[in-house]
Structure formats: C-alpha cells, structure tokens
mmCIF file of N, CA, C and O in Angstrom:
data_model
loop_
_atom_site.group_PDB
_atom_site.id
_atom_site.type_symbol
_atom_site.label_atom_id
_atom_site.label_comp_id
_atom_site.label_asym_id
_atom_site.label_seq_id
_atom_site.Cartn_x
_atom_site.Cartn_y
_atom_site.Cartn_z
ATOM 1 N N MET A 13 99.113 101.428 100.827
ATOM 2 C CA MET A 13 100.072 101.914 99.861
ATOM 3 C C MET A 13 99.477 101.922 98.452
ATOM 4 O O MET A 13 99.756 102.816 97.687
ATOM 5 N N LYS A 14 98.632 100.939 98.112
ATOM 6 C CA LYS A 14 98.036 100.905 96.787
ATOM 7 C C LYS A 14 97.215 102.164 96.533
ATOM 8 O O LYS A 14 97.202 102.683 95.435
ATOM 9 N N THR A 15 96.545 102.639 97.586
ATOM 10 C CA THR A 15 95.769 103.864 97.446
ATOM 11 C C THR A 15 96.692 105.032 97.146
ATOM 12 O O THR A 15 96.374 105.881 96.314
ATOM 13 N N ASP A 16 97.851 105.104 97.797
ATOM 14 C CA ASP A 16 98.810 106.166 97.538
ATOM 15 C C ASP A 16 99.323 106.107 96.093
ATOM 16 O O ASP A 16 99.480 107.139 95.448
ATOM 17 N N ILE A 17 99.563 104.916 95.602
ATOM 18 C CA ILE A 17 100.033 104.752 94.227
ATOM 19 C C ILE A 17 98.942 105.179 93.257
ATOM 20 O O ILE A 17 99.201 105.907 92.299
ATOM 21 N N ARG A 18 97.716 104.760 93.513
ATOM 22 C CA ARG A 18 96.591 105.137 92.654
ATOM 23 C C ARG A 18 96.443 106.660 92.635
ATOM 24 O O ARG A 18 96.289 107.274 91.585
ATOM 25 N N ARG A 19 96.519 107.279 93.806
ATOM 26 C CA ARG A 19 96.380 108.741 93.911
ATOM 27 C C ARG A 19 97.512 109.434 93.154
ATOM 28 O O ARG A 19 97.284 110.406 92.438
ATOM 29 N N ALA A 20 98.731 108.934 93.287
ATOM 30 C CA ALA A 20 99.876 109.534 92.589
ATOM 31 C C ALA A 20 99.692 109.437 91.077
ATOM 32 O O ALA A 20 100.005 110.381 90.343
ATOM 33 N N ILE A 21 99.175 108.324 90.610
ATOM 34 C CA ILE A 21 98.941 108.152 89.169
ATOM 35 C C ILE A 21 97.852 109.097 88.692
ATOM 36 O O ILE A 21 98.000 109.768 87.667
ATOM 37 N N LYS A 22 96.753 109.191 89.440
ATOM 38 C CA LYS A 22 95.678 110.111 89.064
ATOM 39 C C LYS A 22 96.179 111.559 89.046
ATOM 40 O O LYS A 22 95.867 112.320 88.124
ATOM 41 N N ASP A 23 96.952 111.931 90.052
ATOM 42 C CA ASP A 23 97.495 113.292 90.121
ATOM 43 C C ASP A 23 98.427 113.575 88.944
ATOM 44 O O ASP A 23 98.386 114.657 88.357
ATOM 45 N N ALA A 24 99.259 112.594 88.592
ATOM 46 C CA ALA A 24 100.180 112.770 87.468
ATOM 47 C C ALA A 24 99.418 112.917 86.155
ATOM 48 O O ALA A 24 99.783 113.741 85.309
ATOM 49 N N LEU A 25 98.368 112.141 85.981
ATOM 50 C CA LEU A 25 97.548 112.269 84.777
ATOM 51 C C LEU A 25 96.982 113.682 84.669
ATOM 52 O O LEU A 25 97.012 114.291 83.597
ATOM 53 N N ALA A 26 96.488 114.204 85.780
ATOM 54 C CA ALA A 26 95.919 115.557 85.777
ATOM 55 C C ALA A 26 96.990 116.607 85.484
ATOM 56 O O ALA A 26 96.777 117.506 84.660
ATOM 57 N N ARG A 27 98.149 116.491 86.147
ATOM 58 C CA ARG A 27 99.241 117.453 85.940
ATOM 59 C C ARG A 27 99.720 117.470 84.493
ATOM 60 O O ARG A 27 100.050 118.513 83.946
ATOM 61 N N LYS A 28 99.752 116.291 83.895
ATOM 62 C CA LYS A 28 100.272 116.165 82.532
ATOM 63 C C LYS A 28 99.170 116.345 81.476
ATOM 64 O O LYS A 28 99.441 116.243 80.281
ATOM 65 N N HIS A 29 97.940 116.586 81.941
ATOM 66 C CA HIS A 29 96.793 116.710 81.034
ATOM 67 C C HIS A 29 96.731 115.505 80.105
ATOM 68 O O HIS A 29 96.545 115.619 78.894
ATOM 69 N N MET A 30 96.920 114.334 80.715
ATOM 70 C CA MET A 30 96.948 113.076 79.966
ATOM 71 C C MET A 30 95.683 112.284 80.294
ATOM 72 O O MET A 30 95.252 112.233 81.445
ATOM 73 N N SER A 31 95.099 111.687 79.285
ATOM 74 C CA SER A 31 93.906 110.868 79.502
ATOM 75 C C SER A 31 94.309 109.457 79.930
ATOM 76 O O SER A 31 95.450 109.032 79.723
ATOM 77 N N ILE A 32 93.337 108.748 80.469
ATOM 78 C CA ILE A 32 93.573 107.350 80.831
ATOM 79 C C ILE A 32 93.890 106.557 79.566
ATOM 80 O O ILE A 32 94.741 105.674 79.572
ATOM 81 N N ASN A 33 93.234 106.904 78.474
ATOM 82 C CA ASN A 33 93.501 106.224 77.207
ATOM 83 C C ASN A 33 94.960 106.409 76.781
ATOM 84 O O ASN A 33 95.601 105.455 76.337
ATOM 85 N N GLU A 34 95.478 107.616 76.918
ATOM 86 C CA GLU A 34 96.883 107.862 76.553
ATOM 87 C C GLU A 34 97.817 107.021 77.412
ATOM 88 O O GLU A 34 98.812 106.483 76.911
ATOM 89 N N LEU A 35 97.504 106.896 78.687
ATOM 90 C CA LEU A 35 98.316 106.052 79.566
ATOM 91 C C LEU A 35 98.219 104.593 79.117
ATOM 92 O O LEU A 35 99.236 103.895 79.052
ATOM 93 N N ALA A 36 97.007 104.156 78.794
ATOM 94 C CA ALA A 36 96.820 102.766 78.343
ATOM 95 C C ALA A 36 97.627 102.494 77.082
ATOM 96 O O ALA A 36 98.200 101.406 76.931
ATOM 97 N N VAL A 37 97.701 103.458 76.194
ATOM 98 C CA VAL A 37 98.492 103.293 74.968
ATOM 99 C C VAL A 37 99.975 103.170 75.316
ATOM 100 O O VAL A 37 100.684 102.337 74.742
ATOM 101 N N LYS A 38 100.446 103.968 76.270
ATOM 102 C CA LYS A 38 101.868 103.931 76.662
ATOM 103 C C LYS A 38 102.274 102.582 77.255
ATOM 104 O O LYS A 38 103.423 102.185 77.147
ATOM 105 N N VAL A 39 101.341 101.911 77.933
ATOM 106 C CA VAL A 39 101.688 100.644 78.591
ATOM 107 C C VAL A 39 101.161 99.427 77.819
ATOM 108 O O VAL A 39 101.177 98.310 78.334
ATOM 109 N N HIS A 40 100.725 99.666 76.586
ATOM 110 C CA HIS A 40 100.227 98.572 75.748
ATOM 111 C C HIS A 40 101.262 97.444 75.684
ATOM 112 O O HIS A 40 102.453 97.684 75.519
ATOM 113 N N GLY A 41 100.788 96.236 75.869
ATOM 114 C CA GLY A 41 101.676 95.078 75.853
ATOM 115 C C GLY A 41 102.189 94.703 77.237
ATOM 116 O O GLY A 41 102.712 93.617 77.438
ATOM 117 N N LYS A 42 102.028 95.619 78.186
ATOM 118 C CA LYS A 42 102.447 95.352 79.565
ATOM 119 C C LYS A 42 101.241 95.287 80.500
ATOM 120 O O LYS A 42 101.227 94.503 81.439
ATOM 121 N N VAL A 43 100.264 96.177 80.240
ATOM 122 C CA VAL A 43 99.051 96.219 81.063
ATOM 123 C C VAL A 43 97.868 96.339 80.114
ATOM 124 O O VAL A 43 97.856 97.213 79.240
ATOM 125 N N HIS A 44 96.891 95.466 80.282
ATOM 126 C CA HIS A 44 95.710 95.503 79.421
ATOM 127 C C HIS A 44 94.950 96.806 79.645
ATOM 128 O O HIS A 44 94.852 97.306 80.768
ATOM 129 N N ARG A 45 94.427 97.361 78.562
ATOM 130 C CA ARG A 45 93.701 98.636 78.604
ATOM 131 C C ARG A 45 92.615 98.639 79.689
ATOM 132 O O ARG A 45 92.489 99.587 80.455
ATOM 133 N N SER A 46 91.830 97.567 79.768
ATOM 134 C CA SER A 46 90.744 97.522 80.758
ATOM 135 C C SER A 46 91.289 97.536 82.180
ATOM 136 O O SER A 46 90.647 98.087 83.081
ATOM 137 N N HIS A 47 92.467 96.970 82.396
ATOM 138 C CA HIS A 47 93.067 96.990 83.733
ATOM 139 C C HIS A 47 93.456 98.409 84.124
ATOM 140 O O HIS A 47 93.322 98.791 85.288
ATOM 141 N N VAL A 48 93.955 99.177 83.163
ATOM 142 C CA VAL A 48 94.313 100.576 83.445
ATOM 143 C C VAL A 48 93.066 101.331 83.868
ATOM 144 O O VAL A 48 93.047 102.007 84.907
ATOM 145 N N TYR A 49 92.004 101.236 83.089
ATOM 146 C CA TYR A 49 90.747 101.931 83.412
ATOM 147 C C TYR A 49 90.196 101.470 84.753
ATOM 148 O O TYR A 49 89.766 102.294 85.575
ATOM 149 N N ASP A 50 90.174 100.162 84.988
ATOM 150 C CA ASP A 50 89.626 99.628 86.240
ATOM 151 C C ASP A 50 90.461 100.040 87.450
ATOM 152 O O ASP A 50 89.918 100.313 88.520
ATOM 153 N N PHE A 51 91.770 100.092 87.296
ATOM 154 C CA PHE A 51 92.626 100.510 88.408
ATOM 155 C C PHE A 51 92.385 101.975 88.745
ATOM 156 O O PHE A 51 92.199 102.330 89.911
ATOM 157 N N ILE A 52 92.351 102.827 87.750
ATOM 158 C CA ILE A 52 92.133 104.262 87.981
ATOM 159 C C ILE A 52 90.768 104.496 88.627
ATOM 160 O O ILE A 52 90.623 105.348 89.499
ATOM 161 N N ALA A 53 89.762 103.715 88.235
ATOM 162 C CA ALA A 53 88.405 103.859 88.774
ATOM 163 C C ALA A 53 88.235 103.152 90.117
ATOM 164 O O ALA A 53 87.137 103.133 90.668
ATOM 165 N N ASP A 54 89.304 102.564 90.648
ATOM 166 C CA ASP A 54 89.277 101.862 91.939
ATOM 167 C C ASP A 54 88.376 100.624 91.916
ATOM 168 O O ASP A 54 87.773 100.263 92.914
ATOM 169 N N ARG A 55 88.294 99.989 90.760
ATOM 170 C CA ARG A 55 87.518 98.756 90.637
ATOM 171 C C ARG A 55 88.399 97.518 90.660
ATOM 172 O O ARG A 55 87.901 96.406 90.733
ATOM 173 N N LYS A 56 89.722 97.716 90.556
ATOM 174 C CA LYS A 56 90.633 96.578 90.463
ATOM 175 C C LYS A 56 91.992 96.973 91.007
ATOM 176 O O LYS A 56 92.388 98.133 90.928
ATOM 177 N N GLU A 57 92.698 96.013 91.550
ATOM 178 C CA GLU A 57 94.077 96.221 91.989
ATOM 179 C C GLU A 57 95.007 95.693 90.896
ATOM 180 O O GLU A 57 94.580 94.944 90.022
ATOM 181 N N LEU A 58 96.246 96.104 90.949
ATOM 182 C CA LEU A 58 97.238 95.648 89.974
ATOM 183 C C LEU A 58 98.381 94.935 90.678
ATOM 184 O O LEU A 58 98.666 95.215 91.844
ATOM 185 N N THR A 59 99.044 94.069 89.953
ATOM 186 C CA THR A 59 100.264 93.466 90.474
ATOM 187 C C THR A 59 101.331 94.554 90.566
ATOM 188 O O THR A 59 101.213 95.621 89.934
ATOM 189 N N THR A 60 102.364 94.291 91.312
ATOM 190 C CA THR A 60 103.469 95.236 91.431
ATOM 191 C C THR A 60 104.073 95.527 90.068
ATOM 192 O O THR A 60 104.360 96.684 89.735
ATOM 193 N N GLU A 61 104.237 94.509 89.259
ATOM 194 C CA GLU A 61 104.823 94.682 87.929
ATOM 195 C C GLU A 61 103.978 95.624 87.064
ATOM 196 O O GLU A 61 104.502 96.520 86.402
ATOM 197 N N LYS A 62 102.674 95.433 87.089
ATOM 198 C CA LYS A 62 101.795 96.282 86.282
ATOM 199 C C LYS A 62 101.743 97.705 86.831
ATOM 200 O O LYS A 62 101.757 98.669 86.062
ATOM 201 N N ALA A 63 101.702 97.840 88.143
ATOM 202 C CA ALA A 63 101.714 99.180 88.744
ATOM 203 C C ALA A 63 103.015 99.895 88.390
ATOM 204 O O ALA A 63 103.009 101.096 88.074
ATOM 205 N N ASN A 64 104.127 99.177 88.407
ATOM 206 C CA ASN A 64 105.410 99.767 88.013
ATOM 207 C C ASN A 64 105.384 100.246 86.568
ATOM 208 O O ASN A 64 105.966 101.292 86.245
ATOM 209 N N SER A 65 104.711 99.517 85.698
ATOM 210 C CA SER A 65 104.593 99.944 84.308
ATOM 211 C C SER A 65 103.878 101.285 84.205
ATOM 212 O O SER A 65 104.284 102.158 83.435
ATOM 213 N N LEU A 66 102.813 101.454 84.980
ATOM 214 C CA LEU A 66 102.087 102.732 84.973
ATOM 215 C C LEU A 66 102.966 103.853 85.523
ATOM 216 O O LEU A 66 103.029 104.947 84.941
ATOM 217 N N LEU A 67 103.631 103.585 86.645
ATOM 218 C CA LEU A 67 104.507 104.598 87.240
ATOM 219 C C LEU A 67 105.605 105.011 86.258
ATOM 220 O O LEU A 67 105.869 106.203 86.076
ATOM 221 N N ASN A 68 106.234 104.038 85.629
ATOM 222 C CA ASN A 68 107.308 104.331 84.671
ATOM 223 C C ASN A 68 106.804 105.130 83.486
ATOM 224 O O ASN A 68 107.479 106.053 83.016
ATOM 225 N N ALA A 69 105.628 104.796 82.996
ATOM 226 C CA ALA A 69 105.065 105.500 81.838
ATOM 227 C C ALA A 69 104.806 106.971 82.159
ATOM 228 O O ALA A 69 104.848 107.821 81.274
ATOM 229 N N LEU A 70 104.563 107.263 83.429
ATOM 230 C CA LEU A 70 104.296 108.639 83.853
ATOM 231 C C LEU A 70 105.540 109.335 84.399
ATOM 232 O O LEU A 70 105.485 110.498 84.786
ATOM 233 N N GLY A 71 106.655 108.620 84.451
ATOM 234 C CA GLY A 71 107.889 109.201 84.976
ATOM 235 C C GLY A 71 107.868 109.380 86.478
ATOM 236 O O GLY A 71 108.548 110.258 87.016
ATOM 237 N N LEU A 72 107.091 108.548 87.165
ATOM 238 C CA LEU A 72 106.995 108.626 88.624
ATOM 239 C C LEU A 72 107.963 107.641 89.271
ATOM 240 O O LEU A 72 108.222 106.567 88.729
ATOM 241 N N HIS A 73 108.482 108.024 90.438
ATOM 242 C CA HIS A 73 109.422 107.189 91.175
ATOM 243 C C HIS A 73 108.996 107.125 92.636
ATOM 244 O O HIS A 73 108.479 108.099 93.182
ATOM 245 N N ILE A 74 109.217 105.994 93.253
ATOM 246 C CA ILE A 74 108.902 105.820 94.671
ATOM 247 C C ILE A 74 110.148 106.183 95.467
ATOM 248 O O ILE A 74 111.235 105.662 95.210
ATOM 249 N N LEU A 75 109.971 107.066 96.420
ATOM 250 C CA LEU A 75 111.076 107.492 97.278
ATOM 251 C C LEU A 75 110.788 107.083 98.710
ATOM 252 O O LEU A 75 109.634 107.068 99.143
ATOM 253 N N GLU A 76 111.828 106.793 99.433
ATOM 254 C CA GLU A 76 111.692 106.457 100.834
ATOM 255 C C GLU A 76 111.253 107.696 101.599
ATOM 256 O O GLU A 76 111.767 108.802 101.392
ATOM 257 N N ASN A 77 110.281 107.526 102.470
ATOM 258 C CA ASN A 77 109.801 108.631 103.295
ATOM 259 C C ASN A 77 110.628 108.674 104.572
ATOM 260 O O ASN A 77 110.473 107.835 105.452
ATOM 261 N N ALA A 78 111.525 109.618 104.674
ATOM 262 C CA ALA A 78 112.383 109.732 105.865
ATOM 263 C C ALA A 78 111.617 110.448 106.956
ATOM 264 O O ALA A 78 111.237 111.597 106.827
ATOM 265 N N LYS A 79 111.393 109.740 108.050
ATOM 266 C CA LYS A 79 110.661 110.321 109.185
ATOM 267 C C LYS A 79 111.585 110.515 110.349
ATOM 268 O O LYS A 79 112.503 109.858 110.582
#
C-alpha cells in the first residue's frame, strides 16, 4: 500500500505541475523537508500521520476499492 500512496503522490505532483519543494513548503511543520524528498525518491517510508499530511496537501483522498 505504501507504494500505491507514493505513486499517487508522484502522479498528483506531475498532474499539478508541482515540485517536491512546493509540496515540502505546504507541509512545513508537519513533515520535514528531507523526509518529503526521501519519501518521493523511495529512500524512506513515512508514518501514517506524515503520509496523510502529504495526501491532504495535494487534495488526495483514499477510497475503498469495491471489488
């Protein structure tokens, strides 16, 4: 699931033409800048709270997958 979240964040950044730096600025005080860069580069995992901060900053929501 973490990979899916990472992919969704990367895709949202591309769609919004937003840089990783812009995302880091949006979550300042909640997620350290280096953690944002490391997570996007697949060098580090994030806690649920920090991942939620990134999702919220991008306007992303998790929906149940009805199968």
